[in-house]
PDB file of C-alpha atoms in Angstrom:
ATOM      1  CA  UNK Z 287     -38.791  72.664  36.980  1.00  0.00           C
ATOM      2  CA  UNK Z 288     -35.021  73.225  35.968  1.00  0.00           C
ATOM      3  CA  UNK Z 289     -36.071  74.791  32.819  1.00  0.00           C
ATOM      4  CA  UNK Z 290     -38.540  76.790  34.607  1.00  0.00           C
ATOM      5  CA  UNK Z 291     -35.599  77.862  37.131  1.00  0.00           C
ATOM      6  CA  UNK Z 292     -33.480  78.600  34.246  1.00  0.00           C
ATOM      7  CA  UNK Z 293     -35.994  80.681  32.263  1.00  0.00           C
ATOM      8  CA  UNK Z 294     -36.244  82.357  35.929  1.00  0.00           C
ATOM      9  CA  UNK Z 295     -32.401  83.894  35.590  1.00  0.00           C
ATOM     10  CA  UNK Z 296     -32.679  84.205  32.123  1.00  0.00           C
ATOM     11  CA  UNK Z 297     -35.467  86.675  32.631  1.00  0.00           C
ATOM     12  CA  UNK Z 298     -33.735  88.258  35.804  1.00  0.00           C
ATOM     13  CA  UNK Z 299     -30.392  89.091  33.938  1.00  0.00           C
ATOM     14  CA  UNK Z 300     -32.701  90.495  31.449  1.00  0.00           C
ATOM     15  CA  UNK Z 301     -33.908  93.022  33.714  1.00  0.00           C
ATOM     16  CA  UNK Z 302     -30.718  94.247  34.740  1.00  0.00           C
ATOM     17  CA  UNK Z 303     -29.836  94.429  31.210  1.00  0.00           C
ATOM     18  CA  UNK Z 304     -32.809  96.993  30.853  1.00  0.00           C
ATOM     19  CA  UNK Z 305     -31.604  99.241  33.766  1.00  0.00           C
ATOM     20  CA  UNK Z 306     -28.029  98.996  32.270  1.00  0.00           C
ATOM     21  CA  UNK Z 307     -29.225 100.258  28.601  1.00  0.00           C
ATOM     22  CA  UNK Z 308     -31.344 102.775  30.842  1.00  0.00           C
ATOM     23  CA  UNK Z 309     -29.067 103.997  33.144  1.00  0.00           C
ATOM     24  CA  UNK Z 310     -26.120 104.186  29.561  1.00  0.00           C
ATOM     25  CA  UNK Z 311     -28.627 106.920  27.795  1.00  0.00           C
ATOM     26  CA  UNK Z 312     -29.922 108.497  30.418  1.00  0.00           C
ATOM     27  CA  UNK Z 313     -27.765 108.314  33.347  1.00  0.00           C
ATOM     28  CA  UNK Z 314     -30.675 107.508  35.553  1.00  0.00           C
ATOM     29  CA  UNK Z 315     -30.440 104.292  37.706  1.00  0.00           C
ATOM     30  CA  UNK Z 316     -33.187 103.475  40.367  1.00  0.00           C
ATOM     31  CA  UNK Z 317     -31.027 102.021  42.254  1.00  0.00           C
ATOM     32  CA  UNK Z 318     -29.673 104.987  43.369  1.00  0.00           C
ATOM     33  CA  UNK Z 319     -33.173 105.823  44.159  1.00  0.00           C
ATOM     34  CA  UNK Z 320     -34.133 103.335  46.200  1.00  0.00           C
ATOM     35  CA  UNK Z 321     -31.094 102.010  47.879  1.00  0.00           C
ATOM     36  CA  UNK Z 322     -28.587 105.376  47.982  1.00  0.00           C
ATOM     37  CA  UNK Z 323     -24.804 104.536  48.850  1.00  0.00           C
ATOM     38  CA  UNK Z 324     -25.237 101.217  47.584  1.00  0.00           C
ATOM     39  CA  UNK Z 325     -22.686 101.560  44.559  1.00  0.00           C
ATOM     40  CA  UNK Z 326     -19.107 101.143  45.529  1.00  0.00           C
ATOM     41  CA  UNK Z 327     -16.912 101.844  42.241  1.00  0.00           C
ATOM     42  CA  UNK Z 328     -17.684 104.804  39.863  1.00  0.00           C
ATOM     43  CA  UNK Z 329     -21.311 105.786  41.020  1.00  0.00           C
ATOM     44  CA  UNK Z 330     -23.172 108.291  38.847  1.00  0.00           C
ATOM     45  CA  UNK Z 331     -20.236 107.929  36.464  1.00  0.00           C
ATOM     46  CA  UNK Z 332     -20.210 104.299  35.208  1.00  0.00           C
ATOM     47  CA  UNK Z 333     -22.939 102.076  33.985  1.00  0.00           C
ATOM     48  CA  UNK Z 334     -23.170  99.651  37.109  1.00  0.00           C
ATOM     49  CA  UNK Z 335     -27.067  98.684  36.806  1.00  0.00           C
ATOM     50  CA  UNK Z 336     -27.749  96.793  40.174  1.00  0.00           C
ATOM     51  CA  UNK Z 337     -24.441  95.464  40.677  1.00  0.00           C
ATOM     52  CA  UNK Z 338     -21.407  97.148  42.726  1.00  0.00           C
ATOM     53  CA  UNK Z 339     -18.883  96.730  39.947  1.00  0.00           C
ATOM     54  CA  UNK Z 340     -18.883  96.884  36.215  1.00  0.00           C
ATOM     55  CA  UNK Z 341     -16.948  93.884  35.840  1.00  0.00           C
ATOM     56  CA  UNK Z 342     -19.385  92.213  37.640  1.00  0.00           C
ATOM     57  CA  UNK Z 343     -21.989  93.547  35.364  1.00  0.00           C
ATOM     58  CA  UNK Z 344     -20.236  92.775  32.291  1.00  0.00           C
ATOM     59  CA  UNK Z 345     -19.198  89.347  33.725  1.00  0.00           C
ATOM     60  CA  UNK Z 346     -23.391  88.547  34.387  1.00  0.00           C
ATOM     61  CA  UNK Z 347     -23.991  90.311  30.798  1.00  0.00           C
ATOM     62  CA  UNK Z 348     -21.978  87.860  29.002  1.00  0.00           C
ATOM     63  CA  UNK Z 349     -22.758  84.762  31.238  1.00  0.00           C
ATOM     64  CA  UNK Z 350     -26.099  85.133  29.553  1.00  0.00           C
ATOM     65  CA  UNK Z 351     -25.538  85.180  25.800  1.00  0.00           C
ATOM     66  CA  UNK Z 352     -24.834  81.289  26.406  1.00  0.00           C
ATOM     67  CA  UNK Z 353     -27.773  80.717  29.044  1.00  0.00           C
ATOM     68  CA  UNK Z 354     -29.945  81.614  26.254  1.00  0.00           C
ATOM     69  CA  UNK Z 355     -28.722  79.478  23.856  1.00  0.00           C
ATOM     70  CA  UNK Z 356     -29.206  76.688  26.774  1.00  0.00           C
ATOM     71  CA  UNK Z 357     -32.721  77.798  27.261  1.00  0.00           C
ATOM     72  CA  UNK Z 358     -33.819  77.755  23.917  1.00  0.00           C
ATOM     73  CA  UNK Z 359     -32.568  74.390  23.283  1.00  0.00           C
ATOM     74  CA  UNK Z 360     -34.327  72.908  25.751  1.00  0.00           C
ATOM     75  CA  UNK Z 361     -37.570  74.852  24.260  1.00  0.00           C
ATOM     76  CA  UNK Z 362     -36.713  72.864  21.209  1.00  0.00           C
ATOM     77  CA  UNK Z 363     -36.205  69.838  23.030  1.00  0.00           C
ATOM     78  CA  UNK Z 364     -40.252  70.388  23.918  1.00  0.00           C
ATOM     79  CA  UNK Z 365     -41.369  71.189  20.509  1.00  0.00           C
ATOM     80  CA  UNK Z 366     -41.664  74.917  21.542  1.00  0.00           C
ATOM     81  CA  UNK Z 367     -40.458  78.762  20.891  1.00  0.00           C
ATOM     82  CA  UNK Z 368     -38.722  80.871  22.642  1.00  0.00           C
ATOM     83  CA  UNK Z 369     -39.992  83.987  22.639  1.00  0.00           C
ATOM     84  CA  UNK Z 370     -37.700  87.327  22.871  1.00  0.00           C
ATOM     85  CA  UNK Z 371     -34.751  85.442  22.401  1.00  0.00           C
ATOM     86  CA  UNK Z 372     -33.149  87.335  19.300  1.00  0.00           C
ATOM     87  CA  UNK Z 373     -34.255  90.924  21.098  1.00  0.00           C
ATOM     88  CA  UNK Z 374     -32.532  88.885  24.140  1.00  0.00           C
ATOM     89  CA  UNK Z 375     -29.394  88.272  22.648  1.00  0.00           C
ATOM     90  CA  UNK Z 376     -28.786  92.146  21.442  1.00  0.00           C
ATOM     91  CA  UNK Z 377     -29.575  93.760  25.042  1.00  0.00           C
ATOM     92  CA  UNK Z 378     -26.850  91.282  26.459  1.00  0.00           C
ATOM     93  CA  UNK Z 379     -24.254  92.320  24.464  1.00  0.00           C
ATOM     94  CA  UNK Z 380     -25.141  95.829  24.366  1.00  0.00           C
ATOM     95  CA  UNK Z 381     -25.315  95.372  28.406  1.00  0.00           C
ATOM     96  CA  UNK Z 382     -22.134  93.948  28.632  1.00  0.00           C
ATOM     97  CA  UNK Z 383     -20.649  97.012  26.199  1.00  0.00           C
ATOM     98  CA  UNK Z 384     -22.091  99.199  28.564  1.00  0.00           C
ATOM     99  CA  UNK Z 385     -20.217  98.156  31.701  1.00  0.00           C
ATOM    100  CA  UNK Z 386     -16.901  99.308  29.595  1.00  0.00           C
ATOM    101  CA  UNK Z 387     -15.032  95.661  30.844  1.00  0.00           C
ATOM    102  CA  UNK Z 388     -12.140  93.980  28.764  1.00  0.00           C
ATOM    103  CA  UNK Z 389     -12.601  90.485  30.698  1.00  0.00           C
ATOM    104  CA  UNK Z 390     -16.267  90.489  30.078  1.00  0.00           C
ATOM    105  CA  UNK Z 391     -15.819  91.025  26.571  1.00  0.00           C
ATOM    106  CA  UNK Z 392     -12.740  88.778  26.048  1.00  0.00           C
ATOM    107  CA  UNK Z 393     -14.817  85.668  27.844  1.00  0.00           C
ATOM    108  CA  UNK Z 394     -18.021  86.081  25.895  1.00  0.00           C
ATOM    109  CA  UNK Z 395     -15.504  86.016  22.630  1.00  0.00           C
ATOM    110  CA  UNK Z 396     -14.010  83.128  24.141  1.00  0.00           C
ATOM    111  CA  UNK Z 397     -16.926  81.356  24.844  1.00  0.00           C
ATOM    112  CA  UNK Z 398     -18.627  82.076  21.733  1.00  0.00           C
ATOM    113  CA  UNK Z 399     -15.816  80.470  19.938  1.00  0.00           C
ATOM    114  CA  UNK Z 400     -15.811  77.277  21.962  1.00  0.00           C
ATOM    115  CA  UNK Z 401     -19.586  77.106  20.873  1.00  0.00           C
ATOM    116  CA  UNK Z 402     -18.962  77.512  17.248  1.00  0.00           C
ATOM    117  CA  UNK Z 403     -16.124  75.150  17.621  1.00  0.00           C
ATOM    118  CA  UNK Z 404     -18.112  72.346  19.399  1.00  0.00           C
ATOM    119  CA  UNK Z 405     -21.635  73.048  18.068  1.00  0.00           C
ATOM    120  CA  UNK Z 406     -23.687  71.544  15.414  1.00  0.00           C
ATOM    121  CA  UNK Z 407     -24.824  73.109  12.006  1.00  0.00           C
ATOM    122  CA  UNK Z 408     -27.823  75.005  13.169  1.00  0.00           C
ATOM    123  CA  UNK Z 409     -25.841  76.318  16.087  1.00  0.00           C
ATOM    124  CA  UNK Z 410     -23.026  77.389  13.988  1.00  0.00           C
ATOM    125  CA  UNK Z 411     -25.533  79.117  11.304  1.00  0.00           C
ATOM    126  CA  UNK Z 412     -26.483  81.437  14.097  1.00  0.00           C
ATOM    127  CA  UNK Z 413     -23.331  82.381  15.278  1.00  0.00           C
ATOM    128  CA  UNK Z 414     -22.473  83.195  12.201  1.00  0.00           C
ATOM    129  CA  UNK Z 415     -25.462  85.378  12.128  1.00  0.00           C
ATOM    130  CA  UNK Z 416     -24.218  87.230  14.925  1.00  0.00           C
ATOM    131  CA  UNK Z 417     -21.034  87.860  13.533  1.00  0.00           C
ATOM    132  CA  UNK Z 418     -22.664  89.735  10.745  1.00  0.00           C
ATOM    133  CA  UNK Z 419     -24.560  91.661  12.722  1.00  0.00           C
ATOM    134  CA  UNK Z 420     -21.563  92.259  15.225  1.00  0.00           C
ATOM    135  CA  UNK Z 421     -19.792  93.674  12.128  1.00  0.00           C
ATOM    136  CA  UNK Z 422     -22.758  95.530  10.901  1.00  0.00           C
ATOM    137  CA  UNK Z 423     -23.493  97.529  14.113  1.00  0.00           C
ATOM    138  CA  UNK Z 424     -19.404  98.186  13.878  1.00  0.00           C
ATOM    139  CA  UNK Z 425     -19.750 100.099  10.348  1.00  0.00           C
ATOM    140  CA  UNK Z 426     -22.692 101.885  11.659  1.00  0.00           C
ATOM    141  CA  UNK Z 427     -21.883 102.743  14.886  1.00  0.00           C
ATOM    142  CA  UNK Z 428     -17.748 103.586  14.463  1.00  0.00           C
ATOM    143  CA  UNK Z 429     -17.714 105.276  18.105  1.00  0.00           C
ATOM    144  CA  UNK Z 430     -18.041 101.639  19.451  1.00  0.00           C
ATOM    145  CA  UNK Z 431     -14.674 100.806  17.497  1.00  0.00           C
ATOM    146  CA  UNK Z 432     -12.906 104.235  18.691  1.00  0.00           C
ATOM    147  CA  UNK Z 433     -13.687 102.833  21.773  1.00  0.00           C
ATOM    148  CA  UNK Z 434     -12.377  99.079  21.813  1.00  0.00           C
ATOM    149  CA  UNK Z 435      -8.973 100.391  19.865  1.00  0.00           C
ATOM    150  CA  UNK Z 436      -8.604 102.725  23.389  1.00  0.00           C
ATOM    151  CA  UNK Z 437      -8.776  99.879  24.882  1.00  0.00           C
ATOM    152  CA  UNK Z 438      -6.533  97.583  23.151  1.00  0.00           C
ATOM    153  CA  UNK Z 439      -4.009 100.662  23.052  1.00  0.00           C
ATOM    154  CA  UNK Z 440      -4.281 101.516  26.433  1.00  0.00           C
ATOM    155  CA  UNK Z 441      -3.929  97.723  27.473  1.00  0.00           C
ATOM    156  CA  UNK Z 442      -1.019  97.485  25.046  1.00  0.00           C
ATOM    157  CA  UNK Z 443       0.427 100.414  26.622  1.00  0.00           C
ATOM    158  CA  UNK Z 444       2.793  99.212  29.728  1.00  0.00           C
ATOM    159  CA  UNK Z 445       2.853 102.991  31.439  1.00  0.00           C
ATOM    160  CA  UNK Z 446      -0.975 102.928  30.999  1.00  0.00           C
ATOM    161  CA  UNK Z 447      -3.293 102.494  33.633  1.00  0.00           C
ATOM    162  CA  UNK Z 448      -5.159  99.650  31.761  1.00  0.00           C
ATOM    163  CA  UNK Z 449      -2.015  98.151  30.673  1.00  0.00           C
ATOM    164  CA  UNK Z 450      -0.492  98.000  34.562  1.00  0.00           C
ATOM    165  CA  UNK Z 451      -3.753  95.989  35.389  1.00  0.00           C
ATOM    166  CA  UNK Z 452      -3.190  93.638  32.570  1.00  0.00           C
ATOM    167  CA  UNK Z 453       0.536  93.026  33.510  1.00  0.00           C
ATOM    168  CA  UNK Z 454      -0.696  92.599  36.871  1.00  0.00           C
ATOM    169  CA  UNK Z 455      -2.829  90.084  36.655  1.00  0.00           C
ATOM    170  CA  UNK Z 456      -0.253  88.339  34.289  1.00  0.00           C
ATOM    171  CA  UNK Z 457       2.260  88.612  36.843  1.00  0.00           C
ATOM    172  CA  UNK Z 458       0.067  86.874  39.375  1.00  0.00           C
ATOM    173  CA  UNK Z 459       0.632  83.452  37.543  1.00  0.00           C
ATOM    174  CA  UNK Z 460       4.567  84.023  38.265  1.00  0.00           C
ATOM    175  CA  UNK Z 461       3.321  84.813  41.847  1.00  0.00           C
ATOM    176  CA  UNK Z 462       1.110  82.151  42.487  1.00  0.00           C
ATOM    177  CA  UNK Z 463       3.750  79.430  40.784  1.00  0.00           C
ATOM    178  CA  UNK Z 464       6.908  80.752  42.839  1.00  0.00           C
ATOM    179  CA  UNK Z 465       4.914  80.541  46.164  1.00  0.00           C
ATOM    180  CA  UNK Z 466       3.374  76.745  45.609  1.00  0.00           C
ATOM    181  CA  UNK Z 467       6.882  76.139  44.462  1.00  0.00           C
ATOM    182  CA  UNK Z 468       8.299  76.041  48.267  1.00  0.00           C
ATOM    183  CA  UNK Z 469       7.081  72.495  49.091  1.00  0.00           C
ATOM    184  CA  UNK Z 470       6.149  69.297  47.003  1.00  0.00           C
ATOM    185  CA  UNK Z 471       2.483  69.545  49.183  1.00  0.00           C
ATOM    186  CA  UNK Z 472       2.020  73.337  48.227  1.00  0.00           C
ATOM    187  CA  UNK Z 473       2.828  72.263  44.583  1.00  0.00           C
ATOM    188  CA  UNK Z 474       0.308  70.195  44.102  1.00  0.00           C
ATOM    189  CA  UNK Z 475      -2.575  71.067  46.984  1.00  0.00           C
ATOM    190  CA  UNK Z 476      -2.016  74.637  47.603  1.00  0.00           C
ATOM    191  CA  UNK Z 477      -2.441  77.283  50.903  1.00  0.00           C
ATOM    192  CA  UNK Z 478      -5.942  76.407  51.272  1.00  0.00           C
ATOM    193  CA  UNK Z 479      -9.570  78.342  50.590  1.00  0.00           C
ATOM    194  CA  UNK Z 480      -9.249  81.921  50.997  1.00  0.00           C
ATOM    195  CA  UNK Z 481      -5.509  81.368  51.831  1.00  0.00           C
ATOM    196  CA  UNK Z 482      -4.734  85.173  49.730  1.00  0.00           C
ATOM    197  CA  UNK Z 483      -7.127  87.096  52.120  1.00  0.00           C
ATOM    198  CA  UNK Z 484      -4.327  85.677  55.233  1.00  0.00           C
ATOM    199  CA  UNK Z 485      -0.801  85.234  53.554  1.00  0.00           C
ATOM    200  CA  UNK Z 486       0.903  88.587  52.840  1.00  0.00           C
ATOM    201  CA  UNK Z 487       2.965  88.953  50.114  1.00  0.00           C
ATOM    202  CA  UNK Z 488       5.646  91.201  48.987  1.00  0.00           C
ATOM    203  CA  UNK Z 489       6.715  91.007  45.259  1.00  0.00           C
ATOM    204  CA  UNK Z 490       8.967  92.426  42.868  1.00  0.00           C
ATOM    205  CA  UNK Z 491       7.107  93.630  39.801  1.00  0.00           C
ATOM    206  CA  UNK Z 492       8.901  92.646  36.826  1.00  0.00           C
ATOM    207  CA  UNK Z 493       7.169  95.509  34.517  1.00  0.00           C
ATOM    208  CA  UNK Z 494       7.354  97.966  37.021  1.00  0.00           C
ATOM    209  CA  UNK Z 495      10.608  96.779  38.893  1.00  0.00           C
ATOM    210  CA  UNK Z 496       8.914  98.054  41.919  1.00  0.00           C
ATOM    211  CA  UNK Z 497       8.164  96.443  45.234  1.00  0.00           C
ATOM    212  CA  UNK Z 498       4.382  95.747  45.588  1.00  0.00           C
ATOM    213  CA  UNK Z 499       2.113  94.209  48.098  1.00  0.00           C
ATOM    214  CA  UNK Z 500       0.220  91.337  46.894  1.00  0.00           C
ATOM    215  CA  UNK Z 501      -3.440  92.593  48.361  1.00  0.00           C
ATOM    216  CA  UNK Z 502      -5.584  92.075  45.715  1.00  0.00           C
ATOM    217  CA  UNK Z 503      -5.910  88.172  43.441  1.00  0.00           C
ATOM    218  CA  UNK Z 504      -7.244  89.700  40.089  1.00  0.00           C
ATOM    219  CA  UNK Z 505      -6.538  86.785  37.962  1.00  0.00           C
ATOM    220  CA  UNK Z 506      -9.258  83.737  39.432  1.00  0.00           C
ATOM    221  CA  UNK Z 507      -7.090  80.714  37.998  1.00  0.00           C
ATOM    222  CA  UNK Z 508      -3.796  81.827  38.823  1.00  0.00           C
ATOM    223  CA  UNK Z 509      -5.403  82.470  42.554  1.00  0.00           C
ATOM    224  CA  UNK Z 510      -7.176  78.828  42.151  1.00  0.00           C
ATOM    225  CA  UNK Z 511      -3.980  77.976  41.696  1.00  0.00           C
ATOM    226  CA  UNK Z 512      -2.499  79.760  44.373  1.00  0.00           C
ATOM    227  CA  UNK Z 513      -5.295  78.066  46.843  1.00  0.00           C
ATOM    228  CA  UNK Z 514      -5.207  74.721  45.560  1.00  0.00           C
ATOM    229  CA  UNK Z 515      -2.246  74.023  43.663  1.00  0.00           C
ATOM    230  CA  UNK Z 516      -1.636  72.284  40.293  1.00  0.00           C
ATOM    231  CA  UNK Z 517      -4.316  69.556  41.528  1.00  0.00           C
ATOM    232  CA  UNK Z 518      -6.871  72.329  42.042  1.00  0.00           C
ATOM    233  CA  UNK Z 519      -6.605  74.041  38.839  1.00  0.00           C
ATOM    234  CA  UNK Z 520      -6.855  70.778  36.804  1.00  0.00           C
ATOM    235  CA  UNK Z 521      -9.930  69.730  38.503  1.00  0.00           C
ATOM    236  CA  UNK Z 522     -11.048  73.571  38.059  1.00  0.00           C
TER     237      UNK Z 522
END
């Protein structure tokens, strides 16, 4: 039944991987269709597939290049194949390209690496398989490199847009430390669940040297931290 369940998301983030690489080459989403207004961020003009946010698309994209290394290990386990899972693997990624995300792509590098790190031979063999091909659809397709160097320049770049979002969510650790740093029981326990959505904060941006309103926890373990102290984020 769990593997069943499993296969059940696998095949679910799938098919919002297939509206994604739809909606990327055609700009036609039936969401939009069937459920108009739903969007929030971008609309039309970004590659959302049924989610509200690309990040959150991106984010779901590259939670399931692992899930289907899960899923066909416990296929194995059975003594059987499973099916689609190279064709699987490549509209993930692509998916997860689509939604135009640096955190997306940054964990499913991350998380890739841990695997090849911790996995066995066979496991390792087909990593390395997808680094060829990685570097392989990069010499063919050299618009998808234009693209990631904009993005490492413009997150590089501290007047940037991109870059004030990545020194933001930076600065949030400094934020998060200097306000469980007011009592021994904030230290290590935190403000609570949720406390960010009640506490208002002013800070001083150091890379903007401008005063800002803390509205908006962009950075999940330096707001786990935040909530639930140093005792939190270990557990985390």
């Amino acid at each position: 039944d769990a593997v069943r369940v499993l296969r059940a998301a696998w095949f679910g983030l799938l098919a919002v991987a297939v509206v994604a690489a739809v909606e990327w080459y055609t700009r036609f989403n039936p969401v939009d269709q069937f459920f108009p207004a739903y969007r929030g961020e971008g609309g039309a003009r970004m590659v959302l597939s049924t989610y509200q946010h690309r990040i959150l698309l991106g984010t779901a994209m590259a939670m399931g290049v692992p899930l289907s290394f899960v899923l066909r290990h416990e296929y194995e386990n059975v003594g059987k194949k499973l099916k689609f899972f190279w064709p699987a693997l490549g509209l993930l990624f692509a998916a997860s390209y689509y939604a135009q995300s640096r955190g997306p792509w940054l964990g499913l590098a991350l998380a890739l690496g841990i695997m090849f790190a911790l996995g066995g031979r066979g496991l390792r063999k087909t990593l390395a398989l997808i680094g060829l091909l990685v570097v392989l659809v990069l010499v063919v397709r050299p618009g998808v490199v234009g693209t990631l160097a904009h993005y490492v320049e413009d997150t590089v770049e501290t007047d940037s847009f991109k870059g004030g979002t990545a020194l933001y969510r930076l600065e949030l650790w400094r934020v998060a430390y200097h306000e469980i740093s007011k009592s021994p029981w904030r230290f290590l326990f935190g403000y609570g669940p949720s406390a960010g959505k009640e506490i208002q904060l002013e800070w001083k941006l150091s890379y903007r040297n401008t005063l800002y309103v803390i509205d908006s926890w962009d950075n999940q373990f330096a707001y786990t931290l935040f909530q639930f102290g140093f005792v939190g984020l270990a557990a985390t």
